[in-house]
XYZ file of C-alpha atoms in Angstrom:
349
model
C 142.271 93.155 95.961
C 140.100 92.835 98.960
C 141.890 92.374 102.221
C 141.040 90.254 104.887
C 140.214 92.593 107.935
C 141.330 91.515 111.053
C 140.798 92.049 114.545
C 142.558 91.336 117.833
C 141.003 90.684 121.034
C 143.650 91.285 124.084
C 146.173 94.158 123.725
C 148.311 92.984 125.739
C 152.646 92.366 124.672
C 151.925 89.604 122.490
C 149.219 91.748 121.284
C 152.286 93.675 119.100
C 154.124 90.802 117.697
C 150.748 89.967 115.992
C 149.901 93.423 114.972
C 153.228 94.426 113.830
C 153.298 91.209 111.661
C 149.801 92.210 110.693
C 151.529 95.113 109.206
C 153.920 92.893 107.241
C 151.180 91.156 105.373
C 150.134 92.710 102.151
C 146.696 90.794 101.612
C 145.871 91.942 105.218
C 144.349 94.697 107.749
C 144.258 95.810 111.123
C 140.770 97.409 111.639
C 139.658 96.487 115.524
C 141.080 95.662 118.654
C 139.424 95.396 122.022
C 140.488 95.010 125.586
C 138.868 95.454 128.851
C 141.519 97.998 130.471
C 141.626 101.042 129.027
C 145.174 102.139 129.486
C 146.056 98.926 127.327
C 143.720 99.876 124.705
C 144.361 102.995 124.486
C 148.306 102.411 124.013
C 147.737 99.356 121.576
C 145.499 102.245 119.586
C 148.487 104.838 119.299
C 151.132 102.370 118.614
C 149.057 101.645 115.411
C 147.297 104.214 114.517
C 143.464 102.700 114.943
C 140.284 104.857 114.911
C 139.434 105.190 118.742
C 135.792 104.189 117.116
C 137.585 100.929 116.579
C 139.008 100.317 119.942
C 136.689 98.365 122.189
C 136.029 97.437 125.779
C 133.751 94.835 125.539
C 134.344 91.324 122.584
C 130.212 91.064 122.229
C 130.388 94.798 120.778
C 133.533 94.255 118.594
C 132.119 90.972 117.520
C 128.918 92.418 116.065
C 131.236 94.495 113.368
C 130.198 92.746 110.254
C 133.654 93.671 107.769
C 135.629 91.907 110.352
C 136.760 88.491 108.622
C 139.018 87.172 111.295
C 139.954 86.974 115.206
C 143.101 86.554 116.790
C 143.082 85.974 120.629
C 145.751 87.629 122.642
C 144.465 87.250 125.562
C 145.408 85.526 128.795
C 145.175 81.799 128.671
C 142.270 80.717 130.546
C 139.692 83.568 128.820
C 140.926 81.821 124.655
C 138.077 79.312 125.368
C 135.349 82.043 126.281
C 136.964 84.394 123.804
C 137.131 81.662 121.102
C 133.792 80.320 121.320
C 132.295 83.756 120.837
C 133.990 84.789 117.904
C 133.097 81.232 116.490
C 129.379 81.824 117.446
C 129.994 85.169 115.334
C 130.761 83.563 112.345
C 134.445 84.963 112.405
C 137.599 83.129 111.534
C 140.004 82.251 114.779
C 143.808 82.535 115.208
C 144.042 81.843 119.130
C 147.538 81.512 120.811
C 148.223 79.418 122.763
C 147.786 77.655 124.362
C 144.720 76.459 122.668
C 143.352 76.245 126.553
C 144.474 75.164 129.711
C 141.486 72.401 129.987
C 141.051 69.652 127.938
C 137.573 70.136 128.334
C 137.341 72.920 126.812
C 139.431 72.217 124.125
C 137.214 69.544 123.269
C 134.368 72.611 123.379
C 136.687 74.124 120.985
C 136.804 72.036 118.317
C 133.285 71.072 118.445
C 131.685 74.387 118.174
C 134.504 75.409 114.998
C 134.006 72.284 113.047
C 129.834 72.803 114.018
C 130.674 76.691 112.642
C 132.407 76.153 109.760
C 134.707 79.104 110.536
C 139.140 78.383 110.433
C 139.952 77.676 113.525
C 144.082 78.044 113.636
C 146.705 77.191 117.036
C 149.443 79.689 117.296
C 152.370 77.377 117.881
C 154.578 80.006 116.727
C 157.472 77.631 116.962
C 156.598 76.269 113.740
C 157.435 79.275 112.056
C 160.733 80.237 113.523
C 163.409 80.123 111.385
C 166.052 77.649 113.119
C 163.228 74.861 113.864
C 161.926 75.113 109.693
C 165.169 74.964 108.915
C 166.031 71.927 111.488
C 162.797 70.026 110.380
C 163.530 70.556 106.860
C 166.825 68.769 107.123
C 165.106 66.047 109.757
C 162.708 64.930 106.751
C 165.634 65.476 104.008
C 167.666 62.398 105.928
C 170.321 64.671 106.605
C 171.038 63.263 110.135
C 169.629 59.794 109.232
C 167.154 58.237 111.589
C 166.190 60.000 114.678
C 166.779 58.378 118.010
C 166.655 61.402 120.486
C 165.272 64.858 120.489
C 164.866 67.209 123.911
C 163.574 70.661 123.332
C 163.103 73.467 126.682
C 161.232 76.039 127.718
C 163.364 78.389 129.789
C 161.816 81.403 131.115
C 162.235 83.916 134.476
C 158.322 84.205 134.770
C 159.509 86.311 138.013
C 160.188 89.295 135.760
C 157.034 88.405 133.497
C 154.189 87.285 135.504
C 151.606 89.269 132.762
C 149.432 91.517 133.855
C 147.546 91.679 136.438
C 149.742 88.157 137.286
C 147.342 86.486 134.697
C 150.272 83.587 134.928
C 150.350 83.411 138.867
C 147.287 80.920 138.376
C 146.939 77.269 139.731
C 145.245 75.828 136.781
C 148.375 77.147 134.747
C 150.696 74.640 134.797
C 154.288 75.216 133.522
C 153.956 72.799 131.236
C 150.576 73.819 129.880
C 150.849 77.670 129.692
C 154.698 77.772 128.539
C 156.045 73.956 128.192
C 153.520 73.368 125.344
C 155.824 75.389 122.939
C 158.690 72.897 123.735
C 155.996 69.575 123.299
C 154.401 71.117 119.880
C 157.583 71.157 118.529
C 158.788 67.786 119.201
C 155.706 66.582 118.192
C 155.926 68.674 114.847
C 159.348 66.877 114.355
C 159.240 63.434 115.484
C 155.285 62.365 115.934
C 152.655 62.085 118.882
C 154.684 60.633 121.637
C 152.659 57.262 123.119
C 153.910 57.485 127.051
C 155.724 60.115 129.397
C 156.783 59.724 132.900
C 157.801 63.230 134.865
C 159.393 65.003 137.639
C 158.630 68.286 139.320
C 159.946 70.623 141.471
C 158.759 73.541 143.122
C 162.509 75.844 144.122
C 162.473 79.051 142.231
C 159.299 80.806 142.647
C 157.734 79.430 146.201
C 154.920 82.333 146.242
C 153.511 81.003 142.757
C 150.906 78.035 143.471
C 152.420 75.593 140.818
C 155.472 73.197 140.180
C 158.325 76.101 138.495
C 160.086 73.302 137.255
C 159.312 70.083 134.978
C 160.975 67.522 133.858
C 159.241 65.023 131.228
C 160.523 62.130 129.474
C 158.617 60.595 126.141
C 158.427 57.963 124.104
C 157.788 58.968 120.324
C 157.242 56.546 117.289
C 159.874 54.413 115.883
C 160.937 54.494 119.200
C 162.649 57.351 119.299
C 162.939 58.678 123.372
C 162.694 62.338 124.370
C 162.891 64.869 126.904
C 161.274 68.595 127.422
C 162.596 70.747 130.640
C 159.957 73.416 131.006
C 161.587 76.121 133.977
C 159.391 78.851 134.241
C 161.996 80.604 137.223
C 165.139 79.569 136.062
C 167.948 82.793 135.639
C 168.915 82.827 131.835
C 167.583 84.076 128.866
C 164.562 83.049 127.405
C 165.375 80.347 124.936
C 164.405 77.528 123.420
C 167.462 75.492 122.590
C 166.474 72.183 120.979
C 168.980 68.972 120.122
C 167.880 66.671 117.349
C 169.995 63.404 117.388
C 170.326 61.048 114.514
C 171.806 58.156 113.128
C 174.448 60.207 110.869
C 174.533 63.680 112.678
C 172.938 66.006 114.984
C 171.567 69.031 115.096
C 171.402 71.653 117.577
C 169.270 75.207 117.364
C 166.953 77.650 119.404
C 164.955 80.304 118.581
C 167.167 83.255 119.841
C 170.626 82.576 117.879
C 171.316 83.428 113.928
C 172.646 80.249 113.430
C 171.873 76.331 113.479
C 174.884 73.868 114.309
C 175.379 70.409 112.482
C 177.507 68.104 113.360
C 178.416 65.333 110.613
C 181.079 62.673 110.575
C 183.624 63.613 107.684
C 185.428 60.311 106.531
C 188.702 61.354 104.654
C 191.038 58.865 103.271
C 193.387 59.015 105.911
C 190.688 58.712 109.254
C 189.475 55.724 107.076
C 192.769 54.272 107.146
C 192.280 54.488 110.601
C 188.924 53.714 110.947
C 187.987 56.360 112.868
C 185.898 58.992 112.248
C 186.333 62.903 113.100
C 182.901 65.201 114.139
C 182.732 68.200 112.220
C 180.387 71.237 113.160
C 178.766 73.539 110.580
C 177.152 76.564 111.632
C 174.413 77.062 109.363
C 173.065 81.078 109.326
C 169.812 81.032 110.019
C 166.992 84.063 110.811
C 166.360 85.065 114.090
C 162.631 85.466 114.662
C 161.434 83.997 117.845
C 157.770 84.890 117.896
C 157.765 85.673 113.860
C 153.688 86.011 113.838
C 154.061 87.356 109.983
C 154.185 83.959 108.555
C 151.825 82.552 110.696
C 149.443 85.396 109.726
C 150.164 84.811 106.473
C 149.016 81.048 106.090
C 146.132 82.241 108.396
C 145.274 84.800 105.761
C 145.919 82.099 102.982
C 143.716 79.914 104.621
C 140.672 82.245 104.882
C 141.603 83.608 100.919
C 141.429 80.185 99.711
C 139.158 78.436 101.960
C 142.166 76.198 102.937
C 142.735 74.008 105.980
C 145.410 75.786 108.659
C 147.997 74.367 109.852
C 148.209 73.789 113.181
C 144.529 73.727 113.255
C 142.104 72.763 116.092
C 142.780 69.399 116.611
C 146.635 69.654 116.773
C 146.151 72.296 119.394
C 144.126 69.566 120.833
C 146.980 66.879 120.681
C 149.035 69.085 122.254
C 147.244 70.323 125.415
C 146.600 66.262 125.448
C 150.347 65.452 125.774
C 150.892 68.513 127.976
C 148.069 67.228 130.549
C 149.307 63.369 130.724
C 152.776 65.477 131.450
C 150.818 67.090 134.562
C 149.276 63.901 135.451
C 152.277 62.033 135.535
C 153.903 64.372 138.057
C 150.846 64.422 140.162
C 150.337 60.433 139.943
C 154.857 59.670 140.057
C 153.791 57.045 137.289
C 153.952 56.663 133.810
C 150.863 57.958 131.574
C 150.244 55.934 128.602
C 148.399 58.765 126.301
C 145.501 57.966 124.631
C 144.561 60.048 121.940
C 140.974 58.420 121.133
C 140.190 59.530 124.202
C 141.029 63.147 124.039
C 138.310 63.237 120.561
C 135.695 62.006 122.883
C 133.344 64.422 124.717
């Protein structure tokens, strides 16, 4: 069997979750990486065993390697747009993380030039593919919790401990929400719909040398009228986590992406509570994997994709839709008023 030979562009941390999960996929192959500081590329290269001949310094160069079938962008988030379109351009296949880029502009650009190219063009919301939130969605569309009514997902992060390198996060066009947040907003979208309005607070406490808001505050409105909320703290002291609450009409449900289990809470009606028609909340912890940043399945349907000349999933445009929600987040803080999103408008160039 042929494997699909891929290549990464960035070697930077998130650089290993992807190859590592490379590793994990049978159908699949490491064979080029490039990076414009040395000491990065050069580790990246040991860590995986790569002919140096295969390391590279500069994308144009890496890009002109004909075997290479697809591209995934590690790199900082304001260089996936430049990055992107030039792997496009090549003719190669595009996993970009995200997000899918910081301007809506551009992700406009985006879309264009990979629907013009023909090539996959895949968003690595990697949130899709950790095991607590497929597990939670699966029992959101199975009616286990009835009909939603609330969901609230965070991003909570101490970006003073992880600025990147080089401080590639310490940037004003990177807004919380944007570079980080959009995790948090993909994945209520993914469960409950494209929200229709959001209204926003911001603060600016925990990290008063960085030139953005540290912490945000958004509520949404999603379809069926279902209300929501994302806190996005990119300086607050905890772990990193994710923890997400799903409410519904019959239970809730309440998960991360750090913790080996998922908790449901369901009413349990027993004879004698009925008697006294009241009702007692019952919590089941539900195992569940931990994989936070599990970049093996999303390799995998990327790989799938290009095998069977299928659409992915998240592709462009819901990387789109996302950065869209994200930036009427930003604008809401900036304006103090409600931002009715429209979504026509983000398709238009």
């Amino acid at each position: 069997m042929k494997k699909v030979k891929l290549a990464i562009i960035g070697a930077g941390s998130i650089a290993y979750n992807h190859g590592h999960g490379i590793e994990r996929i049978e159908e699949a192959e490491l064979v080029a990486v490039c990076d414009i500081q040395k000491k990065q590329l050069d580790s990246f290269r040991k860590t995986f065993q790569l002919n140096e001949a295969h390391c590279y310094t500069n994308v144009d160069e890496m890009l002109r390697i004909e075997e290479i079938d697809g591209v995934i962008i590690c790199t900082p988030d304001q260089c996936h747009h430049a990055d992107a379109v030039k792997a496009m351009k090549a003719g190669k296949h595009i996993l970009c993380e995200k997000p899918m880029s910081l301007s809506l502009t551009e992700c406009k650009e985006m879309v264009k030039i990979g629907e013009e190219t023909g090539v996959k063009f895949m968003i690595g919301q990697v949130c899709r593919k950790a095991p607590g939130f497929v597990k939670a969605k699966e029992m959101v569309d199975r009616g286990v919790i009835g009909e939603l009514f609330m969901v609230e997902s965070e991003y909570a992060h101490d970006y003073l401990i992880h600025p990147g390198v080089d401080n590639w996060r310490m940037t004003p066009e990177r807004h919380p929400i944007i570079g980080g947040g959009c995790h948090a907003v993909d994945l209520l979208r993914w469960i409950a719909g494209n929200p229709k309005e959001v209204f926003a607070y911001a603060n600016h406490k925990m990290l008063p040398d960085w030139p953005v808001n540290d912490c945000v505050l958004s509520i949404l409105k999603f379809p069926n009228d279902v209300i929501g909320k994302v806190m996005t703290s990119i300086g607050c002291k905890r772990n990193y986590t994710m923890r997400t609450v799903l409410y519904g009409s019959k239970g809730t449900i309440i998960t991360d992406n750090t913790s080996n289990t998922l908790s449901l809470f369901k009413e349990e009606l027993t004879e004698e509570i009925e008697q006294l028609e009241s009702a007692q909340t019952v919590e089941l912890k539900i195992p569940v994997g931990v994989d936070s940043h599990n970049m093996a399945e999303e390799i995998r349907d990327f790989v799938t994709c290009i095998v069977n000349d299928a659409s992915p999933d998240p592709d462009g445009i819901q990387g789109l839709i996302t950065v869209t929600v994200c930036n009427a987040i930003v604008r809401s803080v900036e304006s103090g008023e409600k931002i009715t999103i429209d979504y026509q408008d983000s398709f238009m160039s």
